[in-house]
Coordinates of C-alpha atoms and ligand atoms in Angstrom, one line a residue:
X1 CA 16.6 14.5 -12.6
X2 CA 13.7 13.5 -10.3
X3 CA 10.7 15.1 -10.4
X4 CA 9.3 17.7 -7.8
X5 CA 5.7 17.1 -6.8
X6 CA 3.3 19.4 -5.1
X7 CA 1.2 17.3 -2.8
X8 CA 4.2 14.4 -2.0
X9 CA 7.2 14.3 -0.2
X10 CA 9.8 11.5 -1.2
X11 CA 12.6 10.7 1.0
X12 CA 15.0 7.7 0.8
X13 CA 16.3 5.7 3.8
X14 CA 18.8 3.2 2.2
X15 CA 16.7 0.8 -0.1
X16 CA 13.3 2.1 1.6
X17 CA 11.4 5.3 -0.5
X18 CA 8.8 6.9 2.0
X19 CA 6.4 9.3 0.2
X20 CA 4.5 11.3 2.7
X21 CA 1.1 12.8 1.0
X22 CA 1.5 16.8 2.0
X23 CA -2.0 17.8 2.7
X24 CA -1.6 18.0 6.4
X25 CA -4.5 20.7 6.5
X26 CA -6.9 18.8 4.5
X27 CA -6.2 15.7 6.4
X28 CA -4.2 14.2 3.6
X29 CA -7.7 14.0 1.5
X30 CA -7.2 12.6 -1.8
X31 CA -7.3 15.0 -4.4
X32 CA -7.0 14.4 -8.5
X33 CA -3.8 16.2 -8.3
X34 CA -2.3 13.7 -5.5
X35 CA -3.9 10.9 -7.3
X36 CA -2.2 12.0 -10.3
X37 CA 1.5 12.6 -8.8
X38 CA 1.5 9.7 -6.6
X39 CA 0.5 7.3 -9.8
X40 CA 3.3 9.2 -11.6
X41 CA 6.1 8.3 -8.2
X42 CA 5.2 5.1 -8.0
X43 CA 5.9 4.7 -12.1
X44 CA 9.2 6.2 -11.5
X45 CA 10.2 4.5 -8.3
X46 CA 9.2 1.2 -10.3
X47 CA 12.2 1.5 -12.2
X48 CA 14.5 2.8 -9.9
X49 CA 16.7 -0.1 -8.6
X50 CA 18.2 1.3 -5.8
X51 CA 14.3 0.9 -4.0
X52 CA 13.5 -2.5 -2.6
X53 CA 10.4 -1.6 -0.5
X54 CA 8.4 1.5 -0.5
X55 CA 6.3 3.2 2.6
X56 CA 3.2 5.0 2.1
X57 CA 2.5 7.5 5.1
X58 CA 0.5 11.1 6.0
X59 CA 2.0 14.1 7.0
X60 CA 1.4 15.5 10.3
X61 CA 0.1 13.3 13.5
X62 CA -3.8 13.9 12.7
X63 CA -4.3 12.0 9.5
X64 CA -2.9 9.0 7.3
X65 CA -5.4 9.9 5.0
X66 CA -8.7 11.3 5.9
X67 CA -10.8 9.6 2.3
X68 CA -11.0 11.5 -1.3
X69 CA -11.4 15.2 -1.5
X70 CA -15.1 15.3 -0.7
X71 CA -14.7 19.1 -2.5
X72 CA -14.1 17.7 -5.4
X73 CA -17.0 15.6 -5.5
X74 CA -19.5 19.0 -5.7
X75 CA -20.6 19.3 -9.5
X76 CA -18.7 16.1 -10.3
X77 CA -20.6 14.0 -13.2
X78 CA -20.9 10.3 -13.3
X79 CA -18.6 10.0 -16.1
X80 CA -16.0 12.6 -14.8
X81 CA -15.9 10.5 -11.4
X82 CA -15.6 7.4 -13.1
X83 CA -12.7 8.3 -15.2
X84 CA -10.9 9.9 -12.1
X85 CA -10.8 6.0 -10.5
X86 CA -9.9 4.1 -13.8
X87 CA -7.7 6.1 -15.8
X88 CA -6.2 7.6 -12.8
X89 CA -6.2 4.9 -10.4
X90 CA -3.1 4.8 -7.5
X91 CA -4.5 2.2 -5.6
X92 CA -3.8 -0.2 -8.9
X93 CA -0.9 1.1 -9.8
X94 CA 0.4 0.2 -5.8
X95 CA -1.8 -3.1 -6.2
X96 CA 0.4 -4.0 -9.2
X97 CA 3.7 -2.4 -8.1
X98 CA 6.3 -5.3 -8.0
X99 CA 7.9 -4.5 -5.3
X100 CA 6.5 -4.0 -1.3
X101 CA 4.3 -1.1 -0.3
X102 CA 4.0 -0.6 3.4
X103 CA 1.4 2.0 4.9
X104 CA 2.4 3.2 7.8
X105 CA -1.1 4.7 9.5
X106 CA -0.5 7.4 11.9
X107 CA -4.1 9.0 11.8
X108 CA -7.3 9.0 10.2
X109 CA -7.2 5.7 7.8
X110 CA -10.7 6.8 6.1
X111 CA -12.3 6.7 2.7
X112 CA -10.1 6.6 -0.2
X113 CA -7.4 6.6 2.6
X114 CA -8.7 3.1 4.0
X115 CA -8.6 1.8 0.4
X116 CA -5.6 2.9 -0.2
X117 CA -3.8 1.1 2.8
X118 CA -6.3 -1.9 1.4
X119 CA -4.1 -1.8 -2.3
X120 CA -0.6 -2.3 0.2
X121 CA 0.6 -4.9 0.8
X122 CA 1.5 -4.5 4.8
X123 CA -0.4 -2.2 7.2
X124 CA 1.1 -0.8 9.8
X125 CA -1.1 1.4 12.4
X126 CA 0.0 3.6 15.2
X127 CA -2.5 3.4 18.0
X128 CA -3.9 6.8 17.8
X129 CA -5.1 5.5 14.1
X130 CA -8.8 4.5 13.1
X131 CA -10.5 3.8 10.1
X132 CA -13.1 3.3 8.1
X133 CA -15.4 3.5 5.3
X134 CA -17.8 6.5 5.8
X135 CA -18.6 7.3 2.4
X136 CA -22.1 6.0 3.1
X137 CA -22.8 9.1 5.3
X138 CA -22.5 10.7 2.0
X139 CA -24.9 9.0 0.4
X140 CA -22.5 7.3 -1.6
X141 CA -20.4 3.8 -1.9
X142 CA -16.7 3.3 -1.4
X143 CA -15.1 3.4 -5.1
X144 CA -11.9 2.8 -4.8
X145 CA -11.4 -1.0 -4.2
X146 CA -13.4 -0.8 -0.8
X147 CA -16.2 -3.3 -1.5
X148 CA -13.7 -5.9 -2.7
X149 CA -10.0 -6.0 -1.4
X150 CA -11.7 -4.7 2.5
X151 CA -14.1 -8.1 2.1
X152 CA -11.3 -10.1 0.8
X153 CA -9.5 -9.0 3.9
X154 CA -11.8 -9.1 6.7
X155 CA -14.4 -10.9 5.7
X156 CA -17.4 -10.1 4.0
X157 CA -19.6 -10.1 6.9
X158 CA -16.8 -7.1 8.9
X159 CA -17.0 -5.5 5.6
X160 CA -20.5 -5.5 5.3
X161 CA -20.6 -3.6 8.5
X162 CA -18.1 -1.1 8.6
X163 CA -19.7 0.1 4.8
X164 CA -23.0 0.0 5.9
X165 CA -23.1 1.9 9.0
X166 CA -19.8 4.1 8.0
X167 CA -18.9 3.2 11.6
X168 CA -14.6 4.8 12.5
X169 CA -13.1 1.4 14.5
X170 CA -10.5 2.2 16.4
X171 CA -6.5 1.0 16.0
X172 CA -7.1 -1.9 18.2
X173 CA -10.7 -3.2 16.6
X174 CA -8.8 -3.1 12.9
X175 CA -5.9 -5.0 14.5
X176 CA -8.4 -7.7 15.7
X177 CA -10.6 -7.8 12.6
X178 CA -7.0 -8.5 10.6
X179 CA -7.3 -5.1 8.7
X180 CA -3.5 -4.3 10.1
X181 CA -0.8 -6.2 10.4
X182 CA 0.5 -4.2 13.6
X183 CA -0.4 -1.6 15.9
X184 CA 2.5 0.1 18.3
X185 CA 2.6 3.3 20.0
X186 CA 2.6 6.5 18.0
X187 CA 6.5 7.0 19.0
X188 CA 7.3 3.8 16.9
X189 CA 5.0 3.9 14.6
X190 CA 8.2 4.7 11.7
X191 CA 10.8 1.9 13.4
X192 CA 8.5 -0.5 12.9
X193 CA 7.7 0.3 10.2
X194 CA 11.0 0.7 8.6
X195 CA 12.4 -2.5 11.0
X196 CA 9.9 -4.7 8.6
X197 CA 10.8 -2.8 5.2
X198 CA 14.4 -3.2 5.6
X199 CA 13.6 -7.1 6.5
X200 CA 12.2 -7.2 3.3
X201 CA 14.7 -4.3 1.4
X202 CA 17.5 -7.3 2.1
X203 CA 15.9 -10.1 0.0
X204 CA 16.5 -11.0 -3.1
X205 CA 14.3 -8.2 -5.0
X206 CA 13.5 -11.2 -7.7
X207 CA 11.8 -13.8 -5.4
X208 CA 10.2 -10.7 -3.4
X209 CA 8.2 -9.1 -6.3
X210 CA 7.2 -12.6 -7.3
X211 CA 6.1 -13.6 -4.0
X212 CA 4.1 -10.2 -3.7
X213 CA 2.7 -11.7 -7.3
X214 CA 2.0 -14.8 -6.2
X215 CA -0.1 -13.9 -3.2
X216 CA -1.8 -11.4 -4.8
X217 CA -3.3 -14.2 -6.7
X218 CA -4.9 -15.5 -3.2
X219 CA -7.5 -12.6 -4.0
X220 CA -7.9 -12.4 -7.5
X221 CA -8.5 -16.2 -8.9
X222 CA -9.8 -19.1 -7.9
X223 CA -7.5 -22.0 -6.4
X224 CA -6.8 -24.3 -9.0
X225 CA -5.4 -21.0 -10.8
X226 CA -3.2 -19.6 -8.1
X227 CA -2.1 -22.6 -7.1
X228 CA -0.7 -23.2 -11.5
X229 CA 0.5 -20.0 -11.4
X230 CA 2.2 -20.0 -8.2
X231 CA 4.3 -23.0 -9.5
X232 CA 5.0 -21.3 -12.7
X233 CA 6.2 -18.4 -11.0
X234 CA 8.0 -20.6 -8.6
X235 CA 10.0 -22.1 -11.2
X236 CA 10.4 -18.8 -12.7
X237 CA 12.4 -17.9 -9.8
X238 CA 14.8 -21.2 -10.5
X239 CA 16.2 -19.0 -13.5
X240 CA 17.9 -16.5 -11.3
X241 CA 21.3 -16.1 -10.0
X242 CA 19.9 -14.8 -7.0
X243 CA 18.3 -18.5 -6.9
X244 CA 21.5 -20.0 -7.1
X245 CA 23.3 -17.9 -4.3
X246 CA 20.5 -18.4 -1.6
X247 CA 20.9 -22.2 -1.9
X248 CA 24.7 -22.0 -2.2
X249 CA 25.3 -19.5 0.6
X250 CA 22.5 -21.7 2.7
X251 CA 24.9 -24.9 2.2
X252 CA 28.4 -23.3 3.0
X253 CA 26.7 -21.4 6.0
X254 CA 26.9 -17.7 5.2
X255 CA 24.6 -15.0 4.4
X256 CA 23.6 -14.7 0.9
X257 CA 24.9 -12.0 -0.9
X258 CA 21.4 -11.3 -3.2
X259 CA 21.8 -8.8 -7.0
X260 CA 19.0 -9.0 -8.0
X261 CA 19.9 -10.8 -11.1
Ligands
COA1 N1 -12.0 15.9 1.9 C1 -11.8 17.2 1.8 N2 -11.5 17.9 2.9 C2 -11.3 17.2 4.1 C3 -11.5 15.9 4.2 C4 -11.9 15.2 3.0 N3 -12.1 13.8 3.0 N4 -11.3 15.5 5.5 C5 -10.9 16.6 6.1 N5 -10.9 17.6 5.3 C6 -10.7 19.1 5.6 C7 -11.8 19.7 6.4 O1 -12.8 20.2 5.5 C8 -11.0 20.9 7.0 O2 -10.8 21.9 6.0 P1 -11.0 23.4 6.4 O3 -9.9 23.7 7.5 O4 -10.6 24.1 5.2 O5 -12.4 23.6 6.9 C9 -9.7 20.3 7.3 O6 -9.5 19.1 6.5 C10 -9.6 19.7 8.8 O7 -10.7 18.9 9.0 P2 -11.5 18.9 10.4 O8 -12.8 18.2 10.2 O9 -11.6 20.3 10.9 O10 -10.5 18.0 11.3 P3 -10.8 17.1 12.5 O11 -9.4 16.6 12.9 O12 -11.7 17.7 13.5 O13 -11.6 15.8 11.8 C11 -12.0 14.1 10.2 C12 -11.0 15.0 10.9 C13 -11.2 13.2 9.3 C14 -12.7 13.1 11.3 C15 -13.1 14.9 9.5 O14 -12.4 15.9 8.8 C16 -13.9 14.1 8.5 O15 -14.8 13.4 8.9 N6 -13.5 14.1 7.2 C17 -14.2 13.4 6.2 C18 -14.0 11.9 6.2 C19 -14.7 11.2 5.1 O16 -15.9 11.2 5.1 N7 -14.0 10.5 4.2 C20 -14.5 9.8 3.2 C21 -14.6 10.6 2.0 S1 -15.4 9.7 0.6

């Protein structure tokens, strides 16, 4: 039986799993407890067969997610706080999830909430969204991937700017720096969004969680390396059925019927 969780909502479109963070009234803010449950979903949609792609999105038309839960920062040691982002950490565990994770930004993108759309793998905004990286208004540094996947991103020179003077860009600015894929109206913000994870939903499962590997590479080693372990992986994906059925249904002119095997 699946779990019930306090700050998430889950719903299931077909192959697609949307979780919703349910803190409309704290802007979606990060808390340990969300941290916590949406670490603990993402194990147990890993598993789950019947989801190709997964959506990430806010409740509520204000906020995607408006950073962590700055409450919980008050009284917080160094050694508390640091265990909160290691032992605890969603945006790894959606960095590392083998399948698709799509935010869709419908708000506030700020904080924690910009690092977590950073750890997806798609971003897709609505154009009543901005973001940024504030916590410097704070008197404190993003910790939550910030520094490194927003520089990997954009470049170190937008991300230098946007941490430094904690400056909110709007929808269109992020679009044009590269931090989102897409920006449409607020009204079809979710069929977008959903048009892109079905796309994906429909592949062979196989070749799309290695793909999501073998990119992720891009950003985490050096060329020589993720260009050996792209071909490893590429001949990885020679073992599978799946494999087979693409190139045969390619030659007799159909549509490949994909399991995932
Ligand atoms: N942590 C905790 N609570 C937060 C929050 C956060 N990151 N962001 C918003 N909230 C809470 C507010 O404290 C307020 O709670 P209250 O109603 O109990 O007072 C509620 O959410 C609504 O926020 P409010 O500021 O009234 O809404 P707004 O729509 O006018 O402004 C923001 C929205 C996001 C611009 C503003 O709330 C803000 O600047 N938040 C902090 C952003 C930030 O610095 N994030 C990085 C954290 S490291």
């Amino acid at each position: 039986m699946p779990q019930s969780y306090e700050t998430l909502l889950l719903e299931r479109r077909d192959k697609v799993a949307i979780i919703t963070i349910n803190r409309p009234d704290k802007r979606n803010a990060l808390n340990i407890k969300t941290r916590e449950e949406g670490a603990a979903l993402i194990e147990e949609l890993r598993t789950d067969d019947s989801v190709r792609a997964v959506i990430i999105t806010g409740a509520g038309d204000k906020a995607f997610i408006a950073g962590a839960d700055i409450a919980e920062f008050a009284g917080r040691t160094a050694m508390m706080q640091r265990e909160v982002m290691t032992q605890r950490s969603l945006f790894n565990a959606i960095d590392t999830f083998p399948k698709p994770v799509i935010a869709m930004i419908n708000g506030y993108c700020l904080g924690g909430g910009c690092e977590l759309a950073l750890a997806c793998d798609i971003r897709i905004a609505s154009e009543n969204a901005s973001f940024g990286q504030p916590e410097i208004n704070l008197g404190i540094i993003p910790g939550g991937g910030g520094t490194q996947r927003l520089a990997r991103l954009v470049g170190e020179g937008k991300a230098m700017e946007m941490i430094l003077t904690g400056e909110i860009i709007d929808a269109k600015s992020a679009l044009t720096i590269g931090l989102v894929n897409h920006v449409v109206p607020a009204d079809q913000l979710e069929s977008k969004t959903l048009e892109i994870a079905n796309r994906i939903a429909e592949k062979g499962p196989i070749a799309v969680s290695l793909a999501k590997e073998a990119v992720k590479l891009a950003s985490k080693s050096n060329l020589d390396e993720g260009l050996r372990r792209e071909v490893d992986l590429f001949a990885l994906v020679f073992s599978t059925e799946d494999k087979d059925e693409g190139v045969k249904a390619f030659l007799e002119k159909r549509k490949p019927a994909f399991k995932g095997r």
